[in-house]
Amino acid sequence: MSNVLVTGGAGYIGSHMCVELLQNGDDVVVIDNLSNSSTASLEAVQRITQRELEFVDGDVTDADVLGLLFADHRFDAVVHFAGLKSVGESVDDPIKYYHNNVNGTLCLVEAMSAAEVKTIVFSSSATVYGIPSKVPITEDFPTGAINPYGRTKLVIERLLEDVYEADPSWRISILRYFNPVGAHPSGEIGEDPNDAPNNLMPYVSQVAVGRLPYLKVFGDNYPTRDGTGVRDYIHVVDLIDGHMKALEFLEDAPKLAVHNLGTGTGYSVLEVLDAFQSACGKTLRHEIVGRRPGDAAESYADPSKAVSELGWQAKFDLARMCEDAWRWQSLHPNGYSSEGSAD
Ligand code: NAD
Ligand code: UFG
């Protein structure tokens, strides 16, 4: 049993991590500034698990809050989800992104170092590969993000590498997520974007539930099997299983390791739309529009390093990802702020 600090634990992925840790018997403290979430997710986490967690309403850029937090608790590990993740917003306001993501991680690592807590799992992203020259993508591909959000992830990766190089007693896991989707099978927690969604799956879900009129498919002239963009969608529960395996892997010995978390299979936009239509039993309107700037034609992982080193493999297929996303969305048509369900 461990005592784990989950930064950004009220968010989409972090809340699923809290469920898994609590069900594993671990104690959980969440620090979240609720900039893109609410405590409703944490209430749901506690209902699902029938266990309590401790919530600190605080910001990881606040060294005083972190100092108190680490003085009050003896953490075995930190799982660091707290961050801003909108590519478009990062282009408009890079300073906000560097401050929140890079400075937030720096403050966190300083507090960890001072408290002699040296185990961290960090949420990186396949966005660090930029536009890949081929697929599938292995961890040794050249990195080169093409927007400020992606560059904050790369700077943080470099920061963690430098920390490890200076003090190899750290245990650092950098997980590069491909496209996390889906929801906990209970339907009680899931993705709840504040504004109109940027990402495909939450957009399709909101079309299905009637919050948005139709899906705009960004381009149908890519060199892919049906001309639409191909991505490696991964069920959030599988993704979290990867974090649990990463924490176990760090227990063996001090190390810094980088792993892709993806299924290894790519699906096109139209294939995702088809699968979602089957899951929700509705035909969903869509229109082909122009390409979205900065989009790769194809991106999917070679997950074999995670398979061999972490003993981890994604289990859930696209149909299950869509079924679980739809259960969450139909039970909570307006996300955490809603009551009642859609028909
Ligand atoms: P999310 O926005 O749902 O969760 C992030 C949480 O962090 C939110 O609850 C937010 O309120 C909190 N937060 C943000 N800045 C904070 C700060 N300074 N101090 C304290 N709390 C703060 O996003 P998510 O999808 O759960 O993503 C979690 C992490 O995974 C992020 O770092 C994101 O960049 C990374 N990631 C996400 C995806 C994806 O597609 N969802 C893909 C790759 C990587
Ligand atoms: N797409 C549409 N219409 C939409 C939204 C998306 O056609 O309304 C298409 C995109 O063009 C792309 C595919 O659906 O071909 C997936 O797009 P997403 O925005 O869901 O995912 P991306 O792979 O573009 O990017 C996401 C995050 C990035 C992250 C990356 C890898 O937005 O921050 O996954 O983790 F870096």
GROMACS .gro file of C-alpha atoms and ligand atoms in nm:
model
  423
    1MET     CA    1   0.000   0.000   0.000
    2SER     CA    2   0.131   0.341  -0.093
    3ASN     CA    3   0.054   0.703  -0.026
    4VAL     CA    4   0.021   0.876  -0.363
    5LEU     CA    5  -0.011   1.245  -0.453
    6VAL     CA    6  -0.217   1.290  -0.770
    7THR     CA    7  -0.179   1.637  -0.921
    8GLY     CA    8  -0.469   1.731  -1.149
    9GLY     CA    9  -0.663   1.441  -0.996
   10ALA     CA   10  -1.003   1.606  -1.050
   11GLY     CA   11  -0.952   1.606  -1.427
   12TYR     CA   12  -1.048   1.350  -1.690
   13ILE     CA   13  -0.750   1.115  -1.669
   14GLY     CA   14  -0.655   1.194  -1.309
   15SER     CA   15  -0.999   1.100  -1.174
   16HIS     CA   16  -0.967   0.757  -1.338
   17MET     CA   17  -0.623   0.720  -1.174
   18CYS     CA   18  -0.777   0.798  -0.835
   19VAL     CA   19  -1.034   0.518  -0.881
   20GLU     CA   20  -0.762   0.266  -0.965
   21LEU     CA   21  -0.534   0.369  -0.678
   22LEU     CA   22  -0.816   0.361  -0.422
   23GLN     CA   23  -0.935   0.023  -0.549
   24ASN     CA   24  -0.575  -0.097  -0.522
   25GLY     CA   25  -0.576  -0.004  -0.151
   26ASP     CA   26  -0.352   0.301  -0.188
   27ASP     CA   27  -0.413   0.629  -0.008
   28VAL     CA   28  -0.469   0.926  -0.235
   29VAL     CA   29  -0.422   1.299  -0.195
   30VAL     CA   30  -0.534   1.515  -0.489
   31ILE     CA   31  -0.409   1.867  -0.554
   32ASP     CA   32  -0.607   2.047  -0.822
   33ASN     CA   33  -0.683   2.415  -0.883
   34LEU     CA   34  -1.012   2.318  -1.054
   35SER     CA   35  -0.922   2.535  -1.356
   36ASN     CA   36  -1.062   2.264  -1.587
   37SER     CA   37  -1.263   2.047  -1.348
   38SER     CA   38  -1.483   2.046  -1.039
   39THR     CA   39  -1.499   1.842  -0.721
   40ALA     CA   40  -1.799   1.655  -0.866
   41SER     CA   41  -1.554   1.412  -1.028
   42LEU     CA   42  -1.391   1.340  -0.693
   43GLU     CA   43  -1.730   1.285  -0.529
   44ALA     CA   44  -1.804   1.031  -0.803
   45VAL     CA   45  -1.463   0.867  -0.749
   46GLN     CA   46  -1.548   0.820  -0.381
   47ARG     CA   47  -1.892   0.679  -0.465
   48ILE     CA   48  -1.744   0.430  -0.712
   49THR     CA   49  -1.473   0.310  -0.476
   50GLN     CA   50  -1.657   0.355  -0.144
   51ARG     CA   51  -1.332   0.505  -0.016
   52GLU     CA   52  -1.228   0.856   0.079
   53LEU     CA   53  -0.950   1.063  -0.064
   54GLU     CA   54  -0.805   1.392   0.055
   55PHE     CA   55  -0.855   1.694  -0.170
   56VAL     CA   56  -0.638   2.008  -0.163
   57ASP     CA   57  -0.773   2.301  -0.362
   58GLY     CA   58  -0.437   2.437  -0.473
   59ASP     CA   59  -0.208   2.520  -0.758
   60VAL     CA   60   0.114   2.333  -0.838
   61THR     CA   61   0.278   2.665  -0.924
   62ASP     CA   62   0.232   2.770  -0.559
   63ALA     CA   63   0.551   2.672  -0.374
   64ASP     CA   64   0.399   2.756  -0.033
   65VAL     CA   65   0.103   2.522  -0.084
   66LEU     CA   66   0.334   2.246  -0.203
   67GLY     CA   67   0.570   2.302   0.091
   68LEU     CA   68   0.282   2.255   0.336
   69LEU     CA   69   0.150   1.955   0.147
   70PHE     CA   70   0.484   1.773   0.153
   71ALA     CA   71   0.541   1.870   0.518
   72ASP     CA   72   0.203   1.720   0.616
   73HIS     CA   73   0.233   1.392   0.424
   74ARG     CA   74   0.490   1.128   0.353
   75PHE     CA   75   0.427   1.045  -0.012
   76ASP     CA   76   0.570   0.734  -0.178
   77ALA     CA   77   0.504   0.866  -0.528
   78VAL     CA   78   0.359   1.153  -0.728
   79VAL     CA   79   0.150   1.107  -1.042
   80HIS     CA   80   0.157   1.440  -1.223
   81PHE     CA   81  -0.144   1.514  -1.445
   82ALA     CA   82  -0.189   1.884  -1.362
   83GLY     CA   83  -0.150   2.088  -1.677
   84LEU     CA   84  -0.326   2.282  -1.948
   85LYS     CA   85  -0.384   2.086  -2.269
   86SER     CA   86  -0.551   2.296  -2.537
   87VAL     CA   87  -0.328   2.328  -2.843
   88GLY     CA   88  -0.515   2.633  -2.980
   89GLU     CA   89  -0.510   2.818  -2.649
   90SER     CA   90  -0.136   2.747  -2.615
   91VAL     CA   91  -0.077   2.920  -2.950
   92ASP     CA   92  -0.275   3.226  -2.836
   93ASP     CA   93  -0.128   3.240  -2.485
   94PRO     CA   94   0.207   3.059  -2.470
   95ILE     CA   95   0.311   3.242  -2.153
   96LYS     CA   96   0.016   3.093  -1.966
   97TYR     CA   97   0.114   2.745  -2.089
   98TYR     CA   98   0.483   2.775  -2.000
   99HIS     CA   99   0.393   2.920  -1.661
  100ASN     CA  100   0.135   2.659  -1.576
  101ASN     CA  101   0.292   2.347  -1.724
  102VAL     CA  102   0.667   2.410  -1.704
  103ASN     CA  103   0.680   2.627  -1.393
  104GLY     CA  104   0.419   2.406  -1.226
  105THR     CA  105   0.637   2.098  -1.282
  106LEU     CA  106   0.948   2.284  -1.169
  107CYS     CA  107   0.778   2.386  -0.842
  108LEU     CA  108   0.656   2.030  -0.794
  109VAL     CA  109   0.999   1.877  -0.850
  110GLU     CA  110   1.157   2.134  -0.615
  111ALA     CA  111   0.909   2.043  -0.341
  112MET     CA  112   0.965   1.672  -0.406
  113SER     CA  113   1.342   1.716  -0.390
  114ALA     CA  114   1.321   1.910  -0.064
  115ALA     CA  115   1.099   1.640   0.087
  116GLU     CA  116   1.315   1.356  -0.050
  117VAL     CA  117   1.023   1.218  -0.252
  118LYS     CA  118   1.186   1.105  -0.575
  119THR     CA  119   0.927   0.895  -0.757
  120ILE     CA  120   0.720   1.061  -1.028
  121VAL     CA  121   0.505   0.951  -1.321
  122PHE     CA  122   0.457   1.229  -1.576
  123SER     CA  123   0.181   1.270  -1.837
  124SER     CA  124   0.359   1.342  -2.161
  125SER     CA  125   0.203   1.316  -2.503
  126ALA     CA  126   0.253   1.176  -2.849
  127THR     CA  127   0.245   1.541  -2.953
  128VAL     CA  128   0.622   1.547  -2.873
  129TYR     CA  129   0.678   1.352  -3.198
  130GLY     CA  130   0.535   1.639  -3.404
  131ILE     CA  131   0.443   1.517  -3.753
  132PRO     CA  132   0.600   1.167  -3.758
  133SER     CA  133   0.795   1.070  -4.070
  134LYS     CA  134   0.652   0.716  -4.052
  135VAL     CA  135   0.433   0.496  -3.836
  136PRO     CA  136   0.424   0.312  -3.598
  137ILE     CA  137   0.609   0.548  -3.366
  138THR     CA  138   0.878   0.415  -3.132
  139GLU     CA  139   1.016   0.606  -2.835
  140ASP     CA  140   1.347   0.672  -3.011
  141PHE     CA  141   1.181   0.872  -3.291
  142PRO     CA  142   1.307   1.230  -3.316
  143THR     CA  143   1.104   1.472  -3.108
  144GLY     CA  144   0.996   1.814  -3.226
  145ALA     CA  145   0.665   1.953  -3.114
  146ILE     CA  146   0.490   2.195  -3.346
  147ASN     CA  147   0.294   2.405  -3.096
  148PRO     CA  148   0.359   2.565  -2.754
  149TYR     CA  149   0.157   2.297  -2.569
  150GLY     CA  150   0.375   2.025  -2.719
  151ARG     CA  151   0.690   2.223  -2.646
  152THR     CA  152   0.594   2.252  -2.276
  153LYS     CA  153   0.579   1.870  -2.269
  154LEU     CA  154   0.923   1.849  -2.430
  155VAL     CA  155   1.075   2.106  -2.192
  156ILE     CA  156   0.933   1.912  -1.896
  157GLU     CA  157   1.078   1.586  -2.033
  158ARG     CA  158   1.420   1.758  -2.059
  159LEU     CA  159   1.384   1.898  -1.706
  160LEU     CA  160   1.313   1.551  -1.568
  161GLU     CA  161   1.606   1.403  -1.762
  162ASP     CA  162   1.839   1.667  -1.616
  163VAL     CA  163   1.709   1.602  -1.265
  164TYR     CA  164   1.777   1.231  -1.309
  165GLU     CA  165   2.121   1.288  -1.458
  166ALA     CA  166   2.224   1.502  -1.160
  167ASP     CA  167   2.076   1.259  -0.907
  168PRO     CA  168   2.024   0.902  -1.035
  169SER     CA  169   1.841   0.803  -0.718
  170TRP     CA  170   1.522   0.946  -0.876
  171ARG     CA  171   1.259   0.711  -1.019
  172ILE     CA  172   1.097   0.883  -1.317
  173SER     CA  173   0.843   0.747  -1.563
  174ILE     CA  174   0.757   0.957  -1.867
  175LEU     CA  175   0.443   0.825  -2.037
  176ARG     CA  176   0.366   0.950  -2.385
  177TYR     CA  177  -0.008   0.911  -2.431
  178PHE     CA  178  -0.159   0.866  -2.772
  179ASN     CA  179  -0.534   0.953  -2.783
  180PRO     CA  180  -0.706   0.878  -2.451
  181VAL     CA  181  -1.083   0.828  -2.488
  182GLY     CA  182  -1.370   0.645  -2.322
  183ALA     CA  183  -1.480   0.651  -1.962
  184HIS     CA  184  -1.502   0.439  -1.650
  185PRO     CA  185  -1.748   0.152  -1.712
  186SER     CA  186  -1.970   0.277  -1.428
  187GLY     CA  187  -2.056   0.582  -1.642
  188GLU     CA  188  -1.998   0.799  -1.333
  189ILE     CA  189  -1.676   0.969  -1.445
  190GLY     CA  190  -1.564   1.074  -1.791
  191GLU     CA  191  -1.442   1.358  -2.008
  192ASP     CA  192  -1.623   1.688  -1.952
  193PRO     CA  193  -1.462   1.967  -2.156
  194ASN     CA  194  -1.534   2.320  -2.033
  195ASP     CA  195  -1.583   2.463  -2.380
  196ALA     CA  196  -1.675   2.314  -2.717
  197PRO     CA  197  -1.451   2.007  -2.747
  198ASN     CA  198  -1.139   2.020  -2.966
  199ASN     CA  199  -1.094   1.645  -2.976
  200LEU     CA  200  -1.280   1.396  -3.188
  201MET     CA  201  -1.438   1.159  -2.935
  202PRO     CA  202  -1.588   1.420  -2.700
  203TYR     CA  203  -1.710   1.610  -3.005
  204VAL     CA  204  -1.885   1.303  -3.147
  205SER     CA  205  -2.033   1.227  -2.801
  206GLN     CA  206  -2.180   1.575  -2.781
  207VAL     CA  207  -2.329   1.542  -3.129
  208ALA     CA  208  -2.482   1.209  -3.021
  209VAL     CA  209  -2.638   1.365  -2.712
  210GLY     CA  210  -2.772   1.663  -2.909
  211ARG     CA  211  -2.547   1.934  -2.767
  212LEU     CA  212  -2.377   1.993  -3.103
  213PRO     CA  213  -2.548   1.978  -3.444
  214TYR     CA  214  -2.295   1.780  -3.649
  215LEU     CA  215  -1.935   1.665  -3.671
  216LYS     CA  216  -1.695   1.850  -3.896
  217VAL     CA  217  -1.450   1.598  -4.041
  218PHE     CA  218  -1.122   1.781  -4.089
  219GLY     CA  219  -1.011   1.667  -4.433
  220ASP     CA  220  -1.080   1.357  -4.643
  221ASN     CA  221  -0.779   1.379  -4.874
  222TYR     CA  222  -0.505   1.243  -4.648
  223PRO     CA  223  -0.302   0.946  -4.776
  224THR     CA  224  -0.494   0.707  -4.546
  225ARG     CA  225  -0.736   0.421  -4.623
  226ASP     CA  226  -1.045   0.646  -4.637
  227GLY     CA  227  -0.872   0.984  -4.665
  228THR     CA  228  -0.945   1.091  -4.305
  229GLY     CA  229  -0.688   1.124  -4.025
  230VAL     CA  230  -0.577   0.810  -3.841
  231ARG     CA  231  -0.504   0.803  -3.465
  232ASP     CA  232  -0.428   0.554  -3.192
  233TYR     CA  233  -0.728   0.581  -2.958
  234ILE     CA  234  -0.672   0.422  -2.618
  235HIS     CA  235  -0.931   0.351  -2.350
  236VAL     CA  236  -0.865   0.565  -2.043
  237VAL     CA  237  -0.892   0.258  -1.818
  238ASP     CA  238  -0.613   0.089  -2.020
  239LEU     CA  239  -0.410   0.409  -1.998
  240ILE     CA  240  -0.445   0.410  -1.620
  241ASP     CA  241  -0.345   0.045  -1.604
  242GLY     CA  242  -0.026   0.161  -1.777
  243HIS     CA  243   0.033   0.410  -1.493
  244MET     CA  244  -0.015   0.138  -1.231
  245LYS     CA  245   0.237  -0.080  -1.415
  246ALA     CA  246   0.475   0.217  -1.441
  247LEU     CA  247   0.456   0.270  -1.063
  248GLU     CA  248   0.540  -0.100  -1.010
  249PHE     CA  249   0.827  -0.073  -1.261
  250LEU     CA  250   0.972   0.221  -1.066
  251GLU     CA  251   0.966   0.014  -0.745
  252ASP     CA  252   1.239  -0.219  -0.882
  253ALA     CA  253   1.520   0.035  -0.897
  254PRO     CA  254   1.594   0.404  -0.958
  255LYS     CA  255   1.563   0.485  -1.328
  256LEU     CA  256   1.426   0.722  -1.588
  257ALA     CA  257   1.214   0.553  -1.852
  258VAL     CA  258   1.005   0.673  -2.144
  259HIS     CA  259   0.712   0.469  -2.274
  260ASN     CA  260   0.447   0.512  -2.539
  261LEU     CA  261   0.097   0.431  -2.417
  262GLY     CA  262  -0.107   0.339  -2.722
  263THR     CA  263  -0.277   0.030  -2.860
  264GLY     CA  264  -0.065   0.008  -3.174
  265THR     CA  265  -0.375   0.025  -3.395
  266GLY     CA  266  -0.487   0.333  -3.583
  267TYR     CA  267  -0.849   0.421  -3.667
  268SER     CA  268  -0.970   0.685  -3.909
  269VAL     CA  269  -1.217   0.960  -3.822
  270LEU     CA  270  -1.490   0.784  -4.022
  271GLU     CA  271  -1.418   0.452  -3.848
  272VAL     CA  272  -1.455   0.623  -3.510
  273LEU     CA  273  -1.780   0.782  -3.625
  274ASP     CA  274  -1.911   0.441  -3.739
  275ALA     CA  275  -1.816   0.275  -3.411
  276PHE     CA  276  -1.982   0.554  -3.212
  277GLN     CA  277  -2.299   0.529  -3.421
  278SER     CA  278  -2.315   0.156  -3.339
  279ALA     CA  279  -2.258   0.227  -2.969
  280CYS     CA  280  -2.531   0.493  -2.941
  281GLY     CA  281  -2.772   0.345  -3.196
  282LYS     CA  282  -2.812   0.675  -3.383
  283THR     CA  283  -2.701   0.810  -3.717
  284LEU     CA  284  -2.485   1.115  -3.655
  285ARG     CA  285  -2.463   1.403  -3.901
  286HIS     CA  286  -2.122   1.487  -4.034
  287GLU     CA  287  -1.974   1.713  -4.300
  288ILE     CA  288  -1.633   1.705  -4.461
  289VAL     CA  289  -1.452   2.037  -4.417
  290GLY     CA  290  -1.094   2.150  -4.478
  291ARG     CA  291  -0.792   2.010  -4.297
  292ARG     CA  292  -0.710   2.140  -3.949
  293PRO     CA  293  -0.368   2.310  -3.957
  294GLY     CA  294  -0.095   2.110  -3.784
  295ASP     CA  295  -0.271   1.772  -3.809
  296ALA     CA  296  -0.070   1.463  -3.904
  297ALA     CA  297  -0.224   1.220  -4.152
  298GLU     CA  298  -0.145   0.920  -3.934
  299SER     CA  299  -0.016   0.874  -3.581
  300TYR     CA  300  -0.007   0.546  -3.394
  301ALA     CA  301   0.223   0.389  -3.142
  302ASP     CA  302   0.454   0.098  -3.142
  303PRO     CA  303   0.373  -0.002  -2.782
  304SER     CA  304   0.623  -0.292  -2.767
  305LYS     CA  305   0.859  -0.118  -2.521
  306ALA     CA  306   0.574  -0.082  -2.270
  307VAL     CA  307   0.469  -0.441  -2.336
  308SER     CA  308   0.817  -0.581  -2.269
  309GLU     CA  309   0.931  -0.347  -1.990
  310LEU     CA  310   0.607  -0.271  -1.806
  311GLY     CA  311   0.423  -0.594  -1.884
  312TRP     CA  312   0.137  -0.376  -2.002
  313GLN     CA  313  -0.091  -0.404  -2.302
  314ALA     CA  314  -0.414  -0.226  -2.390
  315LYS     CA  315  -0.715  -0.460  -2.373
  316PHE     CA  316  -1.017  -0.259  -2.484
  317ASP     CA  317  -1.117  -0.220  -2.849
  318LEU     CA  318  -1.272   0.078  -3.027
  319ALA     CA  319  -1.627  -0.056  -2.980
  320ARG     CA  320  -1.575  -0.070  -2.603
  321MET     CA  321  -1.418   0.279  -2.599
  322CYS     CA  322  -1.729   0.417  -2.772
  323GLU     CA  323  -1.973   0.220  -2.554
  324ASP     CA  324  -1.814   0.352  -2.235
  325ALA     CA  325  -1.788   0.708  -2.369
  326TRP     CA  326  -2.156   0.692  -2.464
  327ARG     CA  327  -2.263   0.552  -2.126
  328TRP     CA  328  -2.093   0.846  -1.952
  329GLN     CA  329  -2.228   1.105  -2.197
  330SER     CA  330  -2.586   0.971  -2.204
  331LEU     CA  331  -2.605   0.949  -1.825
  332HIS     CA  332  -2.456   1.300  -1.797
  333PRO     CA  333  -2.560   1.494  -2.109
  334ASN     CA  334  -2.416   1.816  -1.968
  335GLY     CA  335  -2.122   1.657  -1.792
  336TYR     CA  336  -2.084   1.697  -1.418
  337SER     CA  337  -2.318   1.995  -1.409
  338SER     CA  338  -2.618   1.789  -1.523
  339GLU     CA  339  -2.877   1.568  -1.366
  340GLY     CA  340  -3.092   1.320  -1.553
  341SER     CA  341  -3.014   1.129  -1.870
  342ALA     CA  342  -3.061   1.155  -2.243
  343ASP     CA  343  -3.285   0.917  -2.432
  344NAD     P1  344  -0.786   1.774  -1.763
  344NAD     O1  345  -0.786   1.918  -1.799
  344NAD     O2  346  -0.917   1.704  -1.756
  344NAD     O3  347  -0.711   1.751  -1.625
  344NAD     C1  348  -0.604   1.833  -1.583
  344NAD     C2  349  -0.634   1.876  -1.440
  344NAD     O4  350  -0.525   1.957  -1.393
  344NAD     C3  351  -0.761   1.961  -1.429
  344NAD     O5  352  -0.843   1.909  -1.326
  344NAD     C4  353  -0.710   2.101  -1.397
  344NAD     O6  354  -0.802   2.172  -1.316
  344NAD     C5  355  -0.580   2.069  -1.325
  344NAD     N1  356  -0.477   2.173  -1.331
  344NAD     C6  357  -0.434   2.241  -1.439
  344NAD     N2  358  -0.336   2.327  -1.404
  344NAD     C7  359  -0.317   2.311  -1.271
  344NAD     C8  360  -0.231   2.371  -1.176
  344NAD     N3  361  -0.143   2.465  -1.211
  344NAD     N4  362  -0.238   2.331  -1.048
  344NAD     C9  363  -0.327   2.236  -1.008
  344NAD     N5  364  -0.411   2.177  -1.093
  344NAD    C10  365  -0.407   2.214  -1.223
  344NAD     O7  366  -0.688   1.699  -1.867
  344NAD     P2  367  -0.663   1.545  -1.886
  344NAD     O8  368  -0.713   1.507  -2.021
  344NAD     O9  369  -0.704   1.468  -1.769
  344NAD    O10  370  -0.504   1.546  -1.899
  344NAD    C11  371  -0.419   1.515  -1.788
  344NAD    C12  372  -0.274   1.529  -1.833
  344NAD    O11  373  -0.251   1.441  -1.942
  344NAD    C13  374  -0.236   1.669  -1.882
  344NAD    O12  375  -0.107   1.699  -1.837
  344NAD    C14  376  -0.240   1.656  -2.032
  344NAD    O13  377  -0.153   1.747  -2.095
  344NAD    C15  378  -0.192   1.513  -2.050
  344NAD     N6  379  -0.237   1.454  -2.177
  344NAD    C16  380  -0.370   1.449  -2.206
  344NAD    C17  381  -0.412   1.398  -2.329
  344NAD    C18  382  -0.557   1.394  -2.366
  344NAD    O14  383  -0.588   1.377  -2.485
  344NAD     N7  384  -0.650   1.405  -2.271
  344NAD    C19  385  -0.316   1.349  -2.422
  344NAD    C20  386  -0.182   1.353  -2.387
  344NAD    C21  387  -0.143   1.406  -2.264
  345UFG     N1  388  -1.104   1.560  -3.595
  345UFG     C1  389  -1.210   1.592  -3.678
  345UFG     N2  390  -1.308   1.672  -3.628
  345UFG     C2  391  -1.307   1.721  -3.500
  345UFG     C3  392  -1.197   1.687  -3.417
  345UFG     C4  393  -1.096   1.607  -3.468
  345UFG     O1  394  -1.215   1.550  -3.792
  345UFG     O2  395  -1.398   1.795  -3.462
  345UFG     C5  396  -0.998   1.470  -3.647
  345UFG     C6  397  -0.860   1.533  -3.649
  345UFG     O3  398  -0.838   1.601  -3.768
  345UFG     C7  399  -0.771   1.407  -3.632
  345UFG     C8  400  -0.855   1.314  -3.545
  345UFG     O4  401  -0.990   1.360  -3.559
  345UFG     O5  402  -0.751   1.345  -3.757
  345UFG     C9  403  -0.817   1.318  -3.399
  345UFG     O6  404  -0.817   1.452  -3.352
  345UFG     P1  405  -0.807   1.488  -3.198
  345UFG     O7  406  -0.811   1.636  -3.184
  345UFG     O8  407  -0.904   1.407  -3.120
  345UFG     O9  408  -0.661   1.431  -3.157
  345UFG     P2  409  -0.517   1.475  -3.206
  345UFG    O10  410  -0.441   1.349  -3.233
  345UFG    O11  411  -0.521   1.573  -3.313
  345UFG    O12  412  -0.456   1.547  -3.079
  345UFG    C10  413  -0.472   1.495  -2.948
  345UFG    C11  414  -0.455   1.611  -2.851
  345UFG    C12  415  -0.315   1.657  -2.852
  345UFG    C13  416  -0.225   1.544  -2.822
  345UFG    C14  417  -0.246   1.434  -2.923
  345UFG    C15  418  -0.161   1.316  -2.890
  345UFG    O13  419  -0.539   1.717  -2.885
  345UFG    O14  420  -0.296   1.754  -2.753
  345UFG    O15  421  -0.382   1.393  -2.920
  345UFG    O16  422  -0.180   1.277  -2.757
  345UFG     F1  423  -0.099   1.583  -2.826
   0.00000   0.00000   0.00000
